[in-house]
Short mmCIF file of N, CA and C in Angstrom, two decimals:
data_model
loop_
_atom_site.label_atom_id
_atom_site.label_comp_id
_atom_site.label_asym_id
_atom_site.label_seq_id
_atom_site.Cartn_x
_atom_site.Cartn_y
_atom_site.Cartn_z
N UNK A 1 -51.59 -55.75 62.90
CA UNK A 1 -50.53 -55.10 63.03
C UNK A 1 -50.80 -53.90 63.21
N UNK A 2 -49.60 -52.95 64.09
CA UNK A 2 -49.41 -51.80 64.31
C UNK A 2 -49.05 -50.87 63.73
N UNK A 3 -49.57 -49.78 63.43
CA UNK A 3 -49.13 -48.46 62.34
C UNK A 3 -48.40 -47.82 63.13
N UNK A 4 -48.11 -47.76 64.18
CA UNK A 4 -47.05 -46.91 64.53
C UNK A 4 -45.91 -47.47 64.29
N UNK A 5 -44.44 -46.64 64.71
CA UNK A 5 -43.22 -47.44 64.48
C UNK A 5 -43.16 -47.65 66.02
N UNK A 6 -42.15 -48.72 65.61
CA UNK A 6 -41.58 -49.20 67.28
C UNK A 6 -40.84 -48.64 67.62
N UNK A 7 -39.76 -48.41 69.05
CA UNK A 7 -38.67 -47.59 69.32
C UNK A 7 -37.58 -47.94 68.40
N UNK A 8 -37.47 -49.34 68.15
CA UNK A 8 -36.22 -49.51 67.42
C UNK A 8 -36.16 -49.15 66.05
N UNK A 9 -37.78 -49.11 65.73
CA UNK A 9 -37.63 -48.18 64.01
C UNK A 9 -37.31 -46.88 64.03
N UNK A 10 -37.67 -46.10 65.23
CA UNK A 10 -36.96 -44.69 65.35
C UNK A 10 -36.12 -44.29 65.39
N UNK A 11 -35.14 -45.72 66.66
CA UNK A 11 -33.39 -45.54 66.27
C UNK A 11 -33.00 -45.38 65.32
N UNK A 12 -33.52 -46.39 64.27
CA UNK A 12 -32.79 -46.63 63.22
C UNK A 12 -33.33 -45.59 62.39
N UNK A 13 -34.22 -44.97 62.14
CA UNK A 13 -34.22 -43.44 61.78
C UNK A 13 -33.72 -42.72 62.40
N UNK A 14 -33.34 -42.15 63.43
CA UNK A 14 -32.69 -41.47 63.65
C UNK A 14 -31.10 -41.64 63.41
N UNK A 15 -30.63 -42.62 63.64
CA UNK A 15 -29.30 -43.08 63.01
C UNK A 15 -29.29 -42.93 61.75
N UNK A 16 -30.03 -42.95 61.08
CA UNK A 16 -29.84 -43.15 59.41
C UNK A 16 -29.88 -41.66 59.07
N UNK A 17 -30.56 -40.93 60.04
CA UNK A 17 -30.88 -39.29 59.75
C UNK A 17 -29.04 -38.57 60.27
N UNK A 18 -28.93 -39.07 60.81
CA UNK A 18 -27.42 -38.60 61.71
C UNK A 18 -26.67 -38.71 60.71
N UNK A 19 -26.12 -40.00 59.97
CA UNK A 19 -25.20 -40.48 59.32
C UNK A 19 -25.32 -39.66 57.89
N UNK A 20 -26.97 -39.11 57.75
CA UNK A 20 -26.52 -38.25 56.79
C UNK A 20 -26.30 -36.71 57.07
N UNK A 21 -26.96 -36.18 57.83
CA UNK A 21 -26.16 -34.73 58.46
C UNK A 21 -24.98 -34.93 58.95
N UNK A 22 -24.29 -36.01 59.31
CA UNK A 22 -23.06 -36.17 59.55
C UNK A 22 -22.16 -36.17 57.99
N UNK A 23 -22.67 -36.91 57.04
CA UNK A 23 -21.86 -36.34 56.14
C UNK A 23 -22.14 -35.73 55.60
N UNK A 24 -22.98 -35.37 55.39
CA UNK A 24 -23.06 -33.27 54.51
C UNK A 24 -22.28 -32.46 55.38
N UNK A 25 -22.05 -31.85 56.76
CA UNK A 25 -21.38 -31.23 57.42
C UNK A 25 -19.67 -31.91 57.04
N UNK A 26 -19.56 -33.19 57.50
CA UNK A 26 -17.80 -33.90 56.71
C UNK A 26 -17.61 -33.17 55.80
N UNK A 27 -18.00 -33.52 54.64
CA UNK A 27 -18.49 -32.87 52.98
C UNK A 27 -18.14 -31.59 52.87
N UNK A 28 -18.83 -30.80 53.66
CA UNK A 28 -18.65 -29.45 53.43
C UNK A 28 -18.18 -28.01 54.69
N UNK A 29 -17.04 -28.86 55.36
CA UNK A 29 -16.68 -28.51 56.58
C UNK A 29 -15.77 -27.26 56.33
N UNK A 30 -15.28 -27.29 54.72
CA UNK A 30 -15.19 -25.65 54.29
C UNK A 30 -15.68 -24.79 54.31
N UNK A 31 -16.87 -24.52 53.75
CA UNK A 31 -17.77 -24.10 53.10
C UNK A 31 -18.34 -23.32 54.56
N UNK A 32 -18.37 -24.05 55.82
CA UNK A 32 -19.10 -23.82 56.86
C UNK A 32 -18.00 -23.56 57.95
N UNK A 33 -16.91 -23.07 57.70
CA UNK A 33 -15.98 -22.35 58.48
C UNK A 33 -16.14 -21.18 59.11
N UNK A 34 -16.61 -20.76 60.65
CA UNK A 34 -16.88 -19.60 60.97
C UNK A 34 -16.94 -18.74 60.68
N UNK A 35 -15.24 -18.47 60.12
CA UNK A 35 -14.16 -17.01 59.51
C UNK A 35 -15.41 -16.54 57.95
N UNK A 36 -15.39 -17.61 57.43
CA UNK A 36 -16.37 -16.88 56.47
C UNK A 36 -17.51 -16.56 56.55
N UNK A 37 -17.91 -17.08 57.26
CA UNK A 37 -19.75 -16.82 57.84
C UNK A 37 -19.45 -14.43 58.16
N UNK A 38 -17.92 -14.45 58.94
CA UNK A 38 -18.25 -13.08 59.21
C UNK A 38 -17.47 -12.33 58.17
N UNK A 39 -16.70 -12.62 57.27
CA UNK A 39 -16.56 -11.89 55.93
C UNK A 39 -16.56 -12.93 55.41
N UNK A 40 -17.41 -12.96 53.99
CA UNK A 40 -18.13 -13.39 53.26
C UNK A 40 -17.33 -13.35 51.84
N UNK A 41 -16.61 -11.72 51.86
CA UNK A 41 -15.83 -11.35 50.77
C UNK A 41 -14.39 -10.99 50.99
N UNK A 42 -13.84 -12.15 52.17
CA UNK A 42 -12.21 -12.46 52.16
C UNK A 42 -12.18 -13.11 50.85
N UNK A 43 -12.23 -13.80 50.55
CA UNK A 43 -11.83 -14.84 49.56
C UNK A 43 -12.49 -14.17 47.98
N UNK A 44 -13.17 -13.31 47.70
CA UNK A 44 -13.45 -13.08 46.64
C UNK A 44 -12.36 -12.28 46.17
N UNK A 45 -11.83 -11.10 46.87
CA UNK A 45 -11.22 -9.77 46.92
C UNK A 45 -9.72 -10.34 47.35
N UNK A 46 -8.69 -10.39 46.95
CA UNK A 46 -7.28 -10.40 47.07
C UNK A 46 -6.55 -9.25 46.27
N UNK A 47 -5.37 -8.72 47.26
CA UNK A 47 -4.72 -7.91 46.89
C UNK A 47 -3.10 -8.40 46.83
N UNK A 48 -2.57 -8.85 45.19
CA UNK A 48 -1.75 -9.48 45.18
C UNK A 48 -0.43 -9.22 45.51
N UNK A 49 -0.21 -7.65 44.66
CA UNK A 49 0.89 -6.98 44.69
C UNK A 49 0.37 -5.61 44.81
N UNK A 50 1.61 -5.00 45.60
CA UNK A 50 1.20 -3.62 45.21
C UNK A 50 2.63 -2.95 45.46
N UNK A 51 3.08 -1.82 44.32
CA UNK A 51 4.24 -1.35 44.53
C UNK A 51 3.93 0.58 44.60
N UNK A 52 4.50 0.76 45.98
CA UNK A 52 4.60 2.21 45.72
C UNK A 52 5.42 3.10 44.58
N UNK A 53 4.47 4.15 43.81
CA UNK A 53 5.31 5.03 43.13
C UNK A 53 5.87 6.06 44.01
N UNK A 54 5.11 6.69 44.07
CA UNK A 54 5.46 7.99 44.87
C UNK A 54 4.47 8.02 46.30
N UNK A 55 4.63 9.16 46.91
CA UNK A 55 4.37 9.43 48.28
C UNK A 55 2.22 9.04 48.14
N UNK A 56 1.95 9.90 47.39
CA UNK A 56 0.58 9.19 47.32
C UNK A 56 0.08 8.52 46.23
N UNK A 57 1.48 7.51 45.23
CA UNK A 57 0.79 6.85 44.13
C UNK A 57 1.63 5.16 44.16
N UNK A 58 0.58 4.48 44.10
CA UNK A 58 0.46 3.14 43.86
C UNK A 58 0.16 1.98 42.77
N UNK A 59 0.91 1.28 42.35
CA UNK A 59 -0.14 0.07 41.41
C UNK A 59 -0.46 -1.08 42.14
N UNK A 60 -1.27 -1.28 42.17
CA UNK A 60 -2.17 -3.12 42.42
C UNK A 60 -2.30 -4.26 41.84
N UNK A 61 -1.88 -5.27 41.85
CA UNK A 61 -2.69 -6.21 41.06
C UNK A 61 -3.62 -6.75 41.89
N UNK A 62 -4.81 -6.95 41.64
CA UNK A 62 -6.15 -7.54 42.49
C UNK A 62 -6.54 -8.70 41.97
N UNK A 63 -7.31 -9.43 42.24
CA UNK A 63 -7.90 -10.90 41.71
C UNK A 63 -9.56 -10.61 42.81
N UNK A 64 -9.94 -10.57 41.61
CA UNK A 64 -11.46 -10.27 41.90
C UNK A 64 -12.26 -11.51 41.33
N UNK A 65 -12.57 -12.67 41.79
CA UNK A 65 -13.77 -13.76 41.57
C UNK A 65 -12.86 -14.41 40.11
N UNK A 66 -11.32 -14.86 40.43
CA UNK A 66 -10.55 -15.38 39.62
C UNK A 66 -10.38 -14.61 38.11
N UNK A 67 -10.50 -13.05 38.05
CA UNK A 67 -10.43 -12.01 37.07
C UNK A 67 -9.43 -11.38 38.02
N UNK A 68 -7.81 -10.42 36.84
CA UNK A 68 -6.96 -10.00 37.49
C UNK A 68 -7.43 -8.37 36.66
N UNK A 69 -6.75 -7.31 37.85
CA UNK A 69 -7.02 -6.11 37.23
C UNK A 69 -5.94 -5.48 37.81
N UNK A 70 -5.28 -4.38 36.94
CA UNK A 70 -4.39 -3.59 37.42
C UNK A 70 -4.77 -2.01 38.32
N UNK A 71 -4.71 -1.70 39.12
CA UNK A 71 -5.51 -0.43 39.69
C UNK A 71 -4.32 0.36 39.84
N UNK A 72 -4.25 1.87 39.48
CA UNK A 72 -3.69 2.54 39.97
C UNK A 72 -4.00 3.58 40.54
N UNK A 73 -3.21 4.38 41.16
CA UNK A 73 -4.09 5.70 42.63
C UNK A 73 -2.72 6.29 42.56
N UNK A 74 -3.45 7.56 42.38
CA UNK A 74 -2.67 8.88 42.22
C UNK A 74 -3.50 9.83 43.37
N UNK A 75 -2.98 11.01 43.80
CA UNK A 75 -3.61 11.95 44.46
C UNK A 75 -5.39 12.77 43.47
N UNK A 76 -4.84 12.51 42.23
CA UNK A 76 -5.95 13.34 42.00
C UNK A 76 -6.67 12.01 41.54
N UNK A 77 -5.95 11.11 40.62
CA UNK A 77 -7.21 10.34 39.96
C UNK A 77 -7.03 8.74 40.35
N UNK A 78 -7.72 7.71 39.56
CA UNK A 78 -7.71 6.06 39.83
C UNK A 78 -7.89 5.61 38.89
N UNK A 79 -7.35 4.56 37.99
CA UNK A 79 -7.79 4.13 37.03
C UNK A 79 -7.34 2.39 37.04
N UNK A 80 -8.20 1.34 36.39
CA UNK A 80 -8.33 0.00 36.70
C UNK A 80 -7.99 0.09 35.24
N UNK A 81 -7.56 -1.37 34.84
CA UNK A 81 -7.53 -2.09 34.20
C UNK A 81 -7.52 -3.63 34.04
N UNK A 82 -8.21 -4.43 33.17
CA UNK A 82 -8.48 -6.06 33.39
C UNK A 82 -7.13 -6.80 32.22
N UNK A 83 -6.54 -7.35 33.43
CA UNK A 83 -5.53 -8.17 32.85
C UNK A 83 -5.66 -9.55 32.12
N UNK A 84 -5.17 -10.01 31.03
CA UNK A 84 -4.86 -10.51 30.69
C UNK A 84 -4.03 -11.91 31.40
N UNK A 85 -4.21 -13.04 30.98
CA UNK A 85 -3.52 -13.89 32.44
C UNK A 85 -1.65 -14.30 31.67
N UNK A 86 -1.29 -13.92 30.50
CA UNK A 86 -0.43 -13.95 29.75
C UNK A 86 -0.08 -12.07 30.38
N UNK A 87 -0.62 -10.93 30.67
CA UNK A 87 -0.23 -9.79 30.90
C UNK A 87 0.72 -10.09 32.33
N UNK A 88 -0.33 -10.70 33.13
CA UNK A 88 -0.05 -11.18 34.74
C UNK A 88 1.01 -11.88 34.89
N UNK A 89 1.61 -12.87 34.08
CA UNK A 89 2.75 -13.41 34.00
C UNK A 89 3.83 -12.41 33.83
N UNK A 90 3.96 -11.46 33.21
CA UNK A 90 4.96 -10.43 32.68
C UNK A 90 5.53 -9.95 33.76
N UNK A 91 4.48 -9.44 34.87
CA UNK A 91 4.37 -8.26 35.36
C UNK A 91 4.92 -9.11 37.10
N UNK A 92 4.69 -10.39 37.29
CA UNK A 92 5.01 -10.86 38.17
C UNK A 92 5.81 -12.00 37.82
N UNK A 93 6.74 -11.73 37.20
CA UNK A 93 7.61 -12.54 37.19
C UNK A 93 8.60 -12.04 38.05
N UNK A 94 9.94 -13.57 37.91
CA UNK A 94 10.41 -13.68 39.32
C UNK A 94 12.32 -12.47 39.39
N UNK A 95 12.56 -12.31 38.24
CA UNK A 95 13.60 -11.41 37.56
C UNK A 95 12.95 -9.82 38.70
N UNK A 96 11.84 -9.40 38.11
CA UNK A 96 11.05 -8.31 38.31
C UNK A 96 11.86 -7.30 37.24
N UNK A 97 11.12 -6.30 37.93
CA UNK A 97 11.27 -4.77 37.12
C UNK A 97 12.21 -4.02 38.43
N UNK A 98 13.11 -2.98 37.43
CA UNK A 98 14.16 -2.36 38.92
C UNK A 98 13.37 -1.30 39.09
N UNK A 99 13.58 -0.69 40.01
CA UNK A 99 13.04 0.53 40.70
C UNK A 99 13.19 1.89 39.86
N UNK A 100 14.72 1.88 39.45
CA UNK A 100 14.97 2.96 38.99
C UNK A 100 15.32 2.36 37.31
N UNK A 101 15.24 3.36 36.35
CA UNK A 101 15.12 2.75 34.59
C UNK A 101 16.54 2.85 34.98
N UNK A 102 17.71 2.02 34.10
CA UNK A 102 19.19 2.01 33.74
C UNK A 102 19.45 3.24 32.72
N UNK A 103 20.56 3.67 32.50
CA UNK A 103 20.52 4.62 31.33
C UNK A 103 20.55 3.21 30.31
N UNK A 104 20.20 4.08 28.80
CA UNK A 104 20.65 3.34 27.64
C UNK A 104 22.17 3.24 27.33
N UNK A 105 22.61 2.31 27.16
CA UNK A 105 23.75 1.60 26.45
C UNK A 105 24.47 2.12 25.24
N UNK A 106 25.01 2.94 25.38
CA UNK A 106 25.66 3.50 23.79
C UNK A 106 26.79 2.66 23.38
N UNK A 107 26.83 1.88 22.17
CA UNK A 107 27.96 1.18 21.60
C UNK A 107 28.56 1.76 20.52
#
């Protein structure tokens, strides 16, 4: 009996390995996208909303790795605060907050 693999055993081995590699590539195709290689932080940091308050002042709601933050930027300072999911729902409601406050109603 010969101890080397015959040509058809090599063919079966290469087909098996090709099937394994092809299956792995198919299952990981979302992670292997070239755009994610060029900018890996693109999916980690997202600006969800940005509201300008003045010429050099704004508020932003930012998501970083499934955590939400409220970022405020003025000409003099920057501040941030971590948001709870309940706070986020209040900020991003469909009704929205008016840009100018309405005067109080006197009854």
